[in-house]
Amino acid sequence: MALLKVVYYSYHPALHKIAEPVTQFDEKLAKFVEDMYETMYHENGVGLAAPQVGVSKRIATVDISEERNKAFVIINPEIIERGGEELMEAGCLSIPGTYDKVPRATFVKVRAQDVNGQFFEIEGNGLLAHCLQHEIDHLNGKLYIDYLSPLKKRTLLKKMEKFLKREK
Ligand code: NI
């Protein structure tokens, strides 16, 4: 396994475009998904989308468990049901050091493929629903700050730049 490099807003075009569907369910894909799990845990994320490591493919990993041992992958995911709406606190590994509230459906049902190409459905409320929407947004080139006003967006991006300078 290998750690992948997480790219930041807006240092990589993959973050801002519609990712390509996965058509080959092979060894190479399986290895990439393992690397995404490792990277998600290393970065302490509840989710990671392939565009965040510079790969424009419709793949995302999720683990919202406290124990950090219930990771799963959604490949070519689609939201097939949604319900409710609430403002939820969002953060993103690609916009480190920033948080804000964004509108999200309270409930979603998602149809996706696993690493072998098998279709499955997953549904959830609250954090799981939020996380699924956040990751699927990534696959459509959308980040949480895109829901905010241009002013708020600029403020958060400045905050991120300060955060990154401190990190160095
Ligand atoms: Ni994110």
CSV table of N, CA and C and ligand atoms in Angstrom, one decimal:
chain,number,residue,atom,x,y,z
A,1,MET,N,0.8,-1.2,0.0
A,1,MET,CA,0.0,0.0,0.0
A,1,MET,C,0.9,1.3,0.0
A,2,ALA,N,0.3,2.3,-0.4
A,2,ALA,CA,1.1,3.6,-0.5
A,2,ALA,C,0.1,4.7,-0.2
A,3,LEU,N,0.7,5.7,0.5
A,3,LEU,CA,0.0,7.0,0.7
A,3,LEU,C,-0.1,7.8,-0.6
A,4,LEU,N,-1.3,8.4,-0.8
A,4,LEU,CA,-1.4,9.2,-2.0
A,4,LEU,C,-1.4,10.7,-1.5
A,5,LYS,N,-1.0,11.6,-2.4
A,5,LYS,CA,-0.9,13.0,-2.0
A,5,LYS,C,-2.3,13.7,-2.2
A,6,VAL,N,-2.8,14.3,-1.1
A,6,VAL,CA,-4.1,15.0,-1.2
A,6,VAL,C,-3.8,16.4,-1.8
A,7,VAL,N,-4.6,16.7,-2.8
A,7,VAL,CA,-4.4,18.1,-3.5
A,7,VAL,C,-5.4,19.1,-2.9
A,8,TYR,N,-5.0,20.3,-2.9
A,8,TYR,CA,-5.8,21.4,-2.2
A,8,TYR,C,-6.5,22.3,-3.3
A,9,TYR,N,-7.5,22.9,-2.8
A,9,TYR,CA,-8.2,23.9,-3.6
A,9,TYR,C,-7.3,25.0,-3.9
A,10,SER,N,-7.2,25.5,-5.1
A,10,SER,CA,-7.6,24.9,-6.3
A,10,SER,C,-6.4,24.5,-7.1
A,11,TYR,N,-5.5,23.7,-6.5
A,11,TYR,CA,-4.2,23.4,-7.1
A,11,TYR,C,-4.2,22.3,-8.1
A,12,HIS,N,-5.4,21.7,-8.3
A,12,HIS,CA,-5.5,20.6,-9.3
A,12,HIS,C,-6.8,20.6,-10.0
A,13,PRO,N,-6.7,20.5,-11.4
A,13,PRO,CA,-8.0,20.5,-12.1
A,13,PRO,C,-9.0,19.4,-11.8
A,14,ALA,N,-8.5,18.3,-11.3
A,14,ALA,CA,-9.4,17.1,-11.0
A,14,ALA,C,-10.4,17.5,-10.0
A,15,LEU,N,-10.1,18.5,-9.1
A,15,LEU,CA,-11.0,18.9,-8.1
A,15,LEU,C,-12.2,19.6,-8.6
A,16,HIS,N,-12.1,20.1,-9.8
A,16,HIS,CA,-13.2,21.0,-10.3
A,16,HIS,C,-13.8,20.5,-11.6
A,17,LYS,N,-13.7,19.2,-11.9
A,17,LYS,CA,-14.4,18.7,-13.1
A,17,LYS,C,-15.2,17.4,-12.8
A,18,ILE,N,-16.0,17.1,-13.7
A,18,ILE,CA,-16.8,15.8,-13.5
A,18,ILE,C,-15.9,14.7,-13.8
A,19,ALA,N,-15.8,13.8,-12.8
A,19,ALA,CA,-14.9,12.6,-12.9
A,19,ALA,C,-15.5,11.6,-13.8
A,20,GLU,N,-14.6,10.8,-14.4
A,20,GLU,CA,-15.0,9.7,-15.4
A,20,GLU,C,-15.5,8.5,-14.6
A,21,PRO,N,-16.5,7.8,-15.2
A,21,PRO,CA,-17.0,6.5,-14.6
A,21,PRO,C,-15.9,5.5,-14.7
A,22,VAL,N,-15.9,4.6,-13.7
A,22,VAL,CA,-15.0,3.4,-13.7
A,22,VAL,C,-15.6,2.3,-14.6
A,23,THR,N,-14.8,1.8,-15.5
A,23,THR,CA,-15.3,0.7,-16.3
A,23,THR,C,-14.5,-0.6,-16.2
A,24,GLN,N,-13.3,-0.5,-15.6
A,24,GLN,CA,-12.4,-1.7,-15.5
A,24,GLN,C,-12.3,-2.0,-14.0
A,25,PHE,N,-12.8,-3.1,-13.6
A,25,PHE,CA,-12.7,-3.6,-12.2
A,25,PHE,C,-11.6,-4.6,-12.1
A,26,ASP,N,-10.4,-4.1,-12.0
A,26,ASP,CA,-9.2,-5.0,-12.1
A,26,ASP,C,-8.3,-4.8,-10.8
A,27,GLU,N,-7.2,-5.5,-10.9
A,27,GLU,CA,-6.2,-5.4,-9.8
A,27,GLU,C,-5.7,-4.0,-9.5
A,28,LYS,N,-5.6,-3.3,-10.6
A,28,LYS,CA,-5.1,-1.9,-10.5
A,28,LYS,C,-6.1,-1.0,-9.7
A,29,LEU,N,-7.4,-1.2,-10.0
A,29,LEU,CA,-8.4,-0.5,-9.2
A,29,LEU,C,-8.4,-0.9,-7.8
A,30,ALA,N,-8.3,-2.3,-7.5
A,30,ALA,CA,-8.2,-2.8,-6.1
A,30,ALA,C,-7.1,-2.1,-5.4
A,31,LYS,N,-5.9,-2.0,-6.0
A,31,LYS,CA,-4.8,-1.5,-5.3
A,31,LYS,C,-5.0,0.0,-5.0
A,32,PHE,N,-5.6,0.7,-6.0
A,32,PHE,CA,-5.8,2.1,-5.8
A,32,PHE,C,-6.8,2.4,-4.7
A,33,VAL,N,-7.8,1.5,-4.6
A,33,VAL,CA,-8.8,1.7,-3.5
A,33,VAL,C,-8.1,1.4,-2.1
A,34,GLU,N,-7.2,0.4,-2.1
A,34,GLU,CA,-6.5,0.2,-0.8
A,34,GLU,C,-5.6,1.4,-0.4
A,35,ASP,N,-5.0,2.0,-1.4
A,35,ASP,CA,-4.2,3.2,-1.2
A,35,ASP,C,-5.1,4.4,-0.7
A,36,MET,N,-6.4,4.4,-1.2
A,36,MET,CA,-7.3,5.5,-0.8
A,36,MET,C,-7.7,5.3,0.7
A,37,TYR,N,-7.9,4.0,1.0
A,37,TYR,CA,-8.3,3.7,2.5
A,37,TYR,C,-7.1,4.2,3.3
A,38,GLU,N,-5.9,3.8,3.0
A,38,GLU,CA,-4.7,4.1,3.8
A,38,GLU,C,-4.6,5.7,3.9
A,39,THR,N,-4.8,6.3,2.8
A,39,THR,CA,-4.7,7.8,2.8
A,39,THR,C,-5.8,8.5,3.6
A,40,MET,N,-7.0,8.0,3.5
A,40,MET,CA,-8.1,8.5,4.3
A,40,MET,C,-7.8,8.4,5.8
A,41,TYR,N,-7.3,7.2,6.2
A,41,TYR,CA,-7.0,7.0,7.6
A,41,TYR,C,-5.8,7.9,8.1
A,42,HIS,N,-4.8,8.0,7.2
A,42,HIS,CA,-3.7,8.8,7.5
A,42,HIS,C,-4.0,10.3,7.7
A,43,GLU,N,-5.0,10.7,6.9
A,43,GLU,CA,-5.4,12.1,7.0
A,43,GLU,C,-6.5,12.4,8.0
A,44,ASN,N,-7.0,11.3,8.6
A,44,ASN,CA,-8.1,11.4,9.6
A,44,ASN,C,-9.4,11.9,9.0
A,45,GLY,N,-9.6,11.5,7.7
A,45,GLY,CA,-10.9,11.9,7.1
A,45,GLY,C,-12.0,10.9,7.2
A,46,VAL,N,-13.2,11.4,7.2
A,46,VAL,CA,-14.3,10.4,7.2
A,46,VAL,C,-14.7,10.0,5.8
A,47,GLY,N,-14.1,10.7,4.8
A,47,GLY,CA,-14.3,10.3,3.4
A,47,GLY,C,-13.1,10.8,2.6
A,48,LEU,N,-12.9,10.2,1.4
A,48,LEU,CA,-11.9,10.7,0.5
A,48,LEU,C,-12.4,10.3,-0.9
A,49,ALA,N,-12.4,11.3,-1.8
A,49,ALA,CA,-12.8,11.1,-3.2
A,49,ALA,C,-11.5,11.1,-4.1
A,50,ALA,N,-11.6,10.2,-5.2
A,50,ALA,CA,-10.4,10.1,-6.0
A,50,ALA,C,-9.9,11.5,-6.6
A,51,PRO,N,-10.8,12.4,-6.9
A,51,PRO,CA,-10.3,13.7,-7.4
A,51,PRO,C,-9.4,14.4,-6.4
A,52,GLN,N,-9.6,14.1,-5.1
A,52,GLN,CA,-8.8,14.7,-4.1
A,52,GLN,C,-7.3,14.2,-4.0
A,53,VAL,N,-7.1,13.1,-4.7
A,53,VAL,CA,-5.7,12.7,-4.9
A,53,VAL,C,-5.3,12.8,-6.4
A,54,GLY,N,-6.0,13.7,-7.1
A,54,GLY,CA,-5.6,14.1,-8.4
A,54,GLY,C,-6.1,13.1,-9.5
A,55,VAL,N,-7.0,12.1,-9.1
A,55,VAL,CA,-7.4,11.1,-10.1
A,55,VAL,C,-8.9,11.4,-10.4
A,56,SER,N,-9.2,11.7,-11.7
A,56,SER,CA,-10.5,12.1,-12.1
A,56,SER,C,-11.4,10.9,-12.4
A,57,LYS,N,-11.7,10.1,-11.4
A,57,LYS,CA,-12.5,8.8,-11.5
A,57,LYS,C,-13.6,8.8,-10.5
A,58,ARG,N,-14.7,8.2,-10.8
A,58,ARG,CA,-15.8,8.2,-9.9
A,58,ARG,C,-15.7,7.1,-8.8
A,59,ILE,N,-14.8,7.4,-7.8
A,59,ILE,CA,-14.4,6.5,-6.7
A,59,ILE,C,-14.4,7.3,-5.4
A,60,ALA,N,-15.0,6.8,-4.4
A,60,ALA,CA,-14.8,7.5,-3.1
A,60,ALA,C,-14.8,6.5,-2.0
A,61,THR,N,-14.0,6.7,-0.9
A,61,THR,CA,-14.0,5.9,0.2
A,61,THR,C,-14.7,6.6,1.4
A,62,VAL,N,-15.3,5.9,2.3
A,62,VAL,CA,-16.0,6.5,3.5
A,62,VAL,C,-15.8,5.6,4.7
A,63,ASP,N,-15.6,6.2,5.8
A,63,ASP,CA,-15.6,5.5,7.1
A,63,ASP,C,-16.0,6.5,8.2
A,64,ILE,N,-17.3,6.4,8.7
A,64,ILE,CA,-17.7,7.4,9.7
A,64,ILE,C,-17.7,6.8,11.1
A,65,SER,N,-17.1,5.5,11.2
A,65,SER,CA,-17.1,4.9,12.5
A,65,SER,C,-16.1,5.5,13.4
A,66,GLU,N,-16.4,5.4,14.7
A,66,GLU,CA,-15.5,5.9,15.8
A,66,GLU,C,-14.2,5.1,15.7
A,67,GLU,N,-14.4,3.8,15.5
A,67,GLU,CA,-13.3,2.8,15.6
A,67,GLU,C,-12.4,2.9,14.4
A,68,ARG,N,-12.8,3.5,13.4
A,68,ARG,CA,-12.0,3.7,12.1
A,68,ARG,C,-11.7,2.3,11.5
A,69,ASN,N,-12.7,1.4,11.5
A,69,ASN,CA,-12.5,0.1,10.9
A,69,ASN,C,-13.7,-0.4,10.1
A,70,LYS,N,-14.5,0.6,9.6
A,70,LYS,CA,-15.7,0.2,8.8
A,70,LYS,C,-15.7,0.9,7.4
A,71,ALA,N,-14.5,0.9,6.8
A,71,ALA,CA,-14.4,1.6,5.5
A,71,ALA,C,-15.1,0.9,4.4
A,72,PHE,N,-15.7,1.6,3.5
A,72,PHE,CA,-16.2,1.0,2.3
A,72,PHE,C,-16.0,2.0,1.1
A,73,VAL,N,-16.1,1.4,-0.1
A,73,VAL,CA,-15.9,2.2,-1.3
A,73,VAL,C,-17.2,2.3,-2.1
A,74,ILE,N,-17.4,3.5,-2.6
A,74,ILE,CA,-18.5,3.6,-3.6
A,74,ILE,C,-17.9,4.0,-4.9
A,75,ILE,N,-18.2,3.2,-5.9
A,75,ILE,CA,-17.7,3.4,-7.3
A,75,ILE,C,-18.9,3.7,-8.2
A,76,ASN,N,-18.8,4.7,-9.0
A,76,ASN,CA,-19.9,5.2,-9.9
A,76,ASN,C,-21.2,5.4,-9.1
A,77,PRO,N,-21.1,6.0,-7.9
A,77,PRO,CA,-22.3,6.2,-7.1
A,77,PRO,C,-23.3,7.1,-7.6
A,78,GLU,N,-24.6,6.8,-7.3
A,78,GLU,CA,-25.7,7.7,-7.7
A,78,GLU,C,-26.7,7.8,-6.5
A,79,ILE,N,-27.1,9.0,-6.2
A,79,ILE,CA,-28.1,9.2,-5.2
A,79,ILE,C,-29.5,8.9,-5.8
A,80,ILE,N,-30.2,7.9,-5.3
A,80,ILE,CA,-31.4,7.5,-5.9
A,80,ILE,C,-32.6,7.9,-5.1
A,81,GLU,N,-32.4,8.3,-3.8
A,81,GLU,CA,-33.5,8.8,-3.0
A,81,GLU,C,-32.9,9.8,-2.0
A,82,ARG,N,-33.6,10.9,-1.7
A,82,ARG,CA,-33.2,11.8,-0.7
A,82,ARG,C,-34.4,12.4,0.0
A,83,GLY,N,-34.2,12.9,1.2
A,83,GLY,CA,-35.3,13.4,2.0
A,83,GLY,C,-34.8,14.4,3.0
A,84,GLY,N,-35.6,15.4,3.3
A,84,GLY,CA,-35.3,16.4,4.4
A,84,GLY,C,-34.2,17.3,4.0
A,85,GLU,N,-34.0,18.3,4.8
A,85,GLU,CA,-32.9,19.3,4.5
A,85,GLU,C,-32.5,19.9,5.8
A,86,GLU,N,-31.2,20.0,6.0
A,86,GLU,CA,-30.7,20.7,7.2
A,86,GLU,C,-29.3,21.3,6.9
A,87,LEU,N,-29.0,22.2,7.8
A,87,LEU,CA,-27.6,22.8,7.6
A,87,LEU,C,-26.7,21.9,8.4
A,88,MET,N,-25.6,21.5,7.8
A,88,MET,CA,-24.6,20.7,8.5
A,88,MET,C,-23.2,21.2,8.4
A,89,GLU,N,-22.5,21.1,9.4
A,89,GLU,CA,-21.1,21.5,9.5
A,89,GLU,C,-20.2,20.7,8.5
A,90,ALA,N,-19.5,21.4,7.6
A,90,ALA,CA,-18.7,20.7,6.6
A,90,ALA,C,-17.2,21.1,6.8
A,91,GLY,N,-16.4,20.2,6.5
A,91,GLY,CA,-14.9,20.4,6.4
A,91,GLY,C,-14.5,19.6,5.2
A,92,CYS,N,-13.2,19.8,4.7
A,92,CYS,CA,-12.8,19.0,3.6
A,92,CYS,C,-11.2,18.9,3.6
A,93,LEU,N,-10.7,17.7,3.4
A,93,LEU,CA,-9.3,17.6,3.4
A,93,LEU,C,-8.6,18.4,2.3
A,94,SER,N,-9.4,18.8,1.3
A,94,SER,CA,-8.8,19.6,0.2
A,94,SER,C,-8.9,21.1,0.5
A,95,ILE,N,-9.6,21.5,1.6
A,95,ILE,CA,-9.6,22.9,2.0
A,95,ILE,C,-9.3,22.9,3.5
A,96,PRO,N,-8.0,22.5,3.8
A,96,PRO,CA,-7.7,22.2,5.2
A,96,PRO,C,-7.8,23.5,6.1
A,97,GLY,N,-8.2,23.3,7.3
A,97,GLY,CA,-8.2,24.5,8.3
A,97,GLY,C,-9.5,25.3,8.1
A,98,THR,N,-10.5,24.8,7.4
A,98,THR,CA,-11.7,25.6,7.2
A,98,THR,C,-12.9,24.7,7.5
A,99,TYR,N,-14.0,25.4,8.0
A,99,TYR,CA,-15.3,24.7,8.3
A,99,TYR,C,-16.4,25.7,8.0
A,100,ASP,N,-17.5,25.2,7.6
A,100,ASP,CA,-18.7,26.1,7.5
A,100,ASP,C,-19.9,25.2,7.4
A,101,LYS,N,-21.1,25.8,7.5
A,101,LYS,CA,-22.3,25.0,7.4
A,101,LYS,C,-22.8,25.1,6.0
A,102,VAL,N,-23.3,23.9,5.5
A,102,VAL,CA,-23.9,23.9,4.1
A,102,VAL,C,-25.2,23.1,4.2
A,103,PRO,N,-26.1,23.4,3.2
A,103,PRO,CA,-27.4,22.7,3.2
A,103,PRO,C,-27.2,21.3,2.7
A,104,ARG,N,-27.8,20.3,3.4
A,104,ARG,CA,-27.7,18.9,3.0
A,104,ARG,C,-29.0,18.2,3.2
A,105,ALA,N,-29.3,17.2,2.4
A,105,ALA,CA,-30.4,16.3,2.7
A,105,ALA,C,-30.1,15.5,3.9
A,106,THR,N,-31.2,15.3,4.8
A,106,THR,CA,-31.0,14.6,6.0
A,106,THR,C,-30.8,13.1,5.8
A,107,PHE,N,-31.5,12.6,4.7
A,107,PHE,CA,-31.4,11.2,4.4
A,107,PHE,C,-31.1,11.0,2.9
A,108,VAL,N,-30.2,10.1,2.6
A,108,VAL,CA,-30.0,9.7,1.2
A,108,VAL,C,-29.9,8.1,1.1
A,109,LYS,N,-30.3,7.7,-0.1
A,109,LYS,CA,-30.0,6.3,-0.5
A,109,LYS,C,-29.2,6.4,-1.8
A,110,VAL,N,-28.1,5.6,-1.8
A,110,VAL,CA,-27.1,5.6,-2.8
A,110,VAL,C,-27.0,4.3,-3.5
A,111,ARG,N,-26.9,4.2,-4.8
A,111,ARG,CA,-26.6,3.0,-5.5
A,111,ARG,C,-25.2,3.1,-6.0
A,112,ALA,N,-24.4,2.1,-5.8
A,112,ALA,CA,-23.0,2.2,-6.2
A,112,ALA,C,-22.5,0.8,-6.6
A,113,GLN,N,-21.3,0.7,-7.1
A,113,GLN,CA,-20.6,-0.5,-7.3
A,113,GLN,C,-19.4,-0.7,-6.3
A,114,ASP,N,-19.2,-1.9,-5.9
A,114,ASP,CA,-18.0,-2.2,-5.1
A,114,ASP,C,-16.8,-2.4,-5.9
A,115,VAL,N,-15.7,-2.8,-5.3
A,115,VAL,CA,-14.4,-2.9,-6.0
A,115,VAL,C,-14.4,-4.0,-7.0
A,116,ASN,N,-15.4,-5.0,-6.9
A,116,ASN,CA,-15.6,-6.0,-7.9
A,116,ASN,C,-16.6,-5.7,-9.0
A,117,GLY,N,-17.2,-4.5,-8.9
A,117,GLY,CA,-18.2,-4.1,-9.9
A,117,GLY,C,-19.6,-4.5,-9.5
A,118,GLN,N,-19.8,-5.2,-8.3
A,118,GLN,CA,-21.1,-5.6,-7.9
A,118,GLN,C,-21.9,-4.3,-7.4
A,119,PHE,N,-23.2,-4.3,-7.9
A,119,PHE,CA,-24.0,-3.1,-7.4
A,119,PHE,C,-24.5,-3.4,-6.0
A,120,PHE,N,-24.6,-2.3,-5.2
A,120,PHE,CA,-25.2,-2.4,-3.9
A,120,PHE,C,-25.8,-1.1,-3.6
A,121,GLU,N,-26.7,-1.1,-2.5
A,121,GLU,CA,-27.3,0.2,-2.1
A,121,GLU,C,-26.9,0.4,-0.6
A,122,ILE,N,-26.7,1.7,-0.3
A,122,ILE,CA,-26.5,2.1,1.1
A,122,ILE,C,-27.3,3.3,1.4
A,123,GLU,N,-27.9,3.3,2.6
A,123,GLU,CA,-28.7,4.5,2.9
A,123,GLU,C,-28.4,4.9,4.3
A,124,GLY,N,-28.6,6.2,4.6
A,124,GLY,CA,-28.2,6.7,5.9
A,124,GLY,C,-28.7,8.1,6.2
A,125,ASN,N,-28.7,8.4,7.5
A,125,ASN,CA,-29.1,9.7,7.9
A,125,ASN,C,-27.9,10.4,8.5
A,126,GLY,N,-28.1,11.7,8.8
A,126,GLY,CA,-27.1,12.5,9.6
A,126,GLY,C,-25.7,12.4,8.9
A,127,LEU,N,-24.7,12.1,9.7
A,127,LEU,CA,-23.3,12.2,9.3
A,127,LEU,C,-23.1,11.3,8.0
A,128,LEU,N,-23.7,10.1,8.0
A,128,LEU,CA,-23.4,9.2,6.8
A,128,LEU,C,-24.1,9.9,5.6
A,129,ALA,N,-25.3,10.4,5.7
A,129,ALA,CA,-25.9,11.1,4.6
A,129,ALA,C,-25.1,12.2,4.1
A,130,HIS,N,-24.6,13.0,5.1
A,130,HIS,CA,-23.8,14.2,4.8
A,130,HIS,C,-22.5,13.8,4.0
A,131,CYS,N,-21.9,12.8,4.6
A,131,CYS,CA,-20.6,12.3,4.0
A,131,CYS,C,-20.8,11.8,2.5
A,132,LEU,N,-21.9,11.0,2.3
A,132,LEU,CA,-22.1,10.5,1.0
A,132,LEU,C,-22.4,11.6,0.0
A,133,GLN,N,-23.1,12.6,0.4
A,133,GLN,CA,-23.4,13.8,-0.5
A,133,GLN,C,-22.1,14.5,-0.8
A,134,HIS,N,-21.3,14.7,0.3
A,134,HIS,CA,-20.0,15.5,0.2
A,134,HIS,C,-19.1,14.8,-0.9
A,135,GLU,N,-19.0,13.4,-0.7
A,135,GLU,CA,-18.1,12.7,-1.6
A,135,GLU,C,-18.6,12.6,-3.0
A,136,ILE,N,-19.9,12.5,-3.2
A,136,ILE,CA,-20.5,12.4,-4.5
A,136,ILE,C,-20.3,13.8,-5.2
A,137,ASP,N,-20.5,14.9,-4.4
A,137,ASP,CA,-20.2,16.2,-4.9
A,137,ASP,C,-18.8,16.3,-5.5
A,138,HIS,N,-17.8,15.7,-4.8
A,138,HIS,CA,-16.4,15.8,-5.3
A,138,HIS,C,-16.3,15.1,-6.7
A,139,LEU,N,-17.1,14.1,-6.9
A,139,LEU,CA,-17.0,13.4,-8.2
A,139,LEU,C,-17.7,14.2,-9.3
A,140,ASN,N,-18.4,15.3,-8.9
A,140,ASN,CA,-19.0,16.2,-9.8
A,140,ASN,C,-18.3,17.6,-9.8
A,141,GLY,N,-17.1,17.6,-9.3
A,141,GLY,CA,-16.3,18.8,-9.3
A,141,GLY,C,-16.8,19.9,-8.3
A,142,LYS,N,-17.6,19.5,-7.4
A,142,LYS,CA,-18.2,20.5,-6.4
A,142,LYS,C,-17.6,20.3,-5.0
A,143,LEU,N,-17.2,21.4,-4.4
A,143,LEU,CA,-16.7,21.4,-3.1
A,143,LEU,C,-17.6,22.1,-2.2
A,144,TYR,N,-17.5,21.9,-0.9
A,144,TYR,CA,-18.5,22.4,0.1
A,144,TYR,C,-18.6,24.0,0.0
A,145,ILE,N,-17.4,24.6,-0.3
A,145,ILE,CA,-17.4,26.1,-0.3
A,145,ILE,C,-18.1,26.6,-1.5
A,146,ASP,N,-18.4,25.8,-2.5
A,146,ASP,CA,-19.2,26.2,-3.7
A,146,ASP,C,-20.6,26.5,-3.3
A,147,TYR,N,-21.1,26.0,-2.1
A,147,TYR,CA,-22.4,26.4,-1.7
A,147,TYR,C,-22.5,27.7,-1.1
A,148,LEU,N,-21.4,28.4,-0.8
A,148,LEU,CA,-21.4,29.6,0.0
A,148,LEU,C,-21.3,30.8,-0.9
A,149,SER,N,-21.5,32.0,-0.3
A,149,SER,CA,-21.4,33.2,-1.0
A,149,SER,C,-19.9,33.5,-1.5
A,150,PRO,N,-19.7,34.2,-2.6
A,150,PRO,CA,-18.3,34.5,-3.0
A,150,PRO,C,-17.5,35.1,-1.9
A,151,LEU,N,-18.1,35.9,-1.1
A,151,LEU,CA,-17.3,36.6,0.0
A,151,LEU,C,-16.8,35.5,1.0
A,152,LYS,N,-17.8,34.7,1.4
A,152,LYS,CA,-17.4,33.7,2.4
A,152,LYS,C,-16.4,32.7,1.8
A,153,LYS,N,-16.5,32.4,0.6
A,153,LYS,CA,-15.6,31.5,-0.1
A,153,LYS,C,-14.2,32.1,-0.1
A,154,ARG,N,-14.1,33.4,-0.4
A,154,ARG,CA,-12.8,34.0,-0.4
A,154,ARG,C,-12.2,34.0,1.0
A,155,THR,N,-13.0,34.3,2.0
A,155,THR,CA,-12.5,34.3,3.4
A,155,THR,C,-12.0,33.0,3.8
A,156,LEU,N,-12.7,31.9,3.4
A,156,LEU,CA,-12.3,30.6,3.8
A,156,LEU,C,-11.0,30.2,3.1
A,157,LEU,N,-10.9,30.6,1.8
A,157,LEU,CA,-9.7,30.2,1.0
A,157,LEU,C,-8.4,31.0,1.6
A,158,LYS,N,-8.6,32.2,2.1
A,158,LYS,CA,-7.5,32.9,2.7
A,158,LYS,C,-7.1,32.2,4.0
A,159,LYS,N,-8.2,31.7,4.7
A,159,LYS,CA,-7.9,31.0,6.0
A,159,LYS,C,-7.1,29.7,5.7
A,160,MET,N,-7.5,29.1,4.6
A,160,MET,CA,-6.8,27.8,4.2
A,160,MET,C,-5.3,28.2,3.9
A,161,GLU,N,-5.0,29.3,3.2
A,161,GLU,CA,-3.7,29.6,2.8
A,161,GLU,C,-2.8,29.9,4.1
A,162,LYS,N,-3.4,30.6,5.0
A,162,LYS,CA,-2.8,30.8,6.3
A,162,LYS,C,-2.5,29.5,7.0
A,163,PHE,N,-3.5,28.6,7.0
A,163,PHE,CA,-3.3,27.3,7.7
A,163,PHE,C,-2.1,26.6,7.0
A,164,LEU,N,-2.1,26.6,5.7
A,164,LEU,CA,-1.0,25.8,5.0
A,164,LEU,C,0.3,26.4,5.3
A,165,LYS,N,0.4,27.7,5.4
A,165,LYS,CA,1.7,28.4,5.7
A,165,LYS,C,2.2,27.9,7.1
A,166,ARG,N,1.3,27.9,8.0
A,166,ARG,CA,1.6,27.5,9.4
A,166,ARG,C,2.1,26.0,9.4
A,167,GLU,N,1.5,25.2,8.6
A,167,GLU,CA,1.8,23.8,8.5
A,167,GLU,C,3.3,23.5,8.1
A,168,LYS,N,3.8,24.4,7.2
A,168,LYS,CA,5.1,24.2,6.6
A,168,LYS,C,6.2,24.4,7.6
B,1,NI,NI,-14.0,16.9,0.8
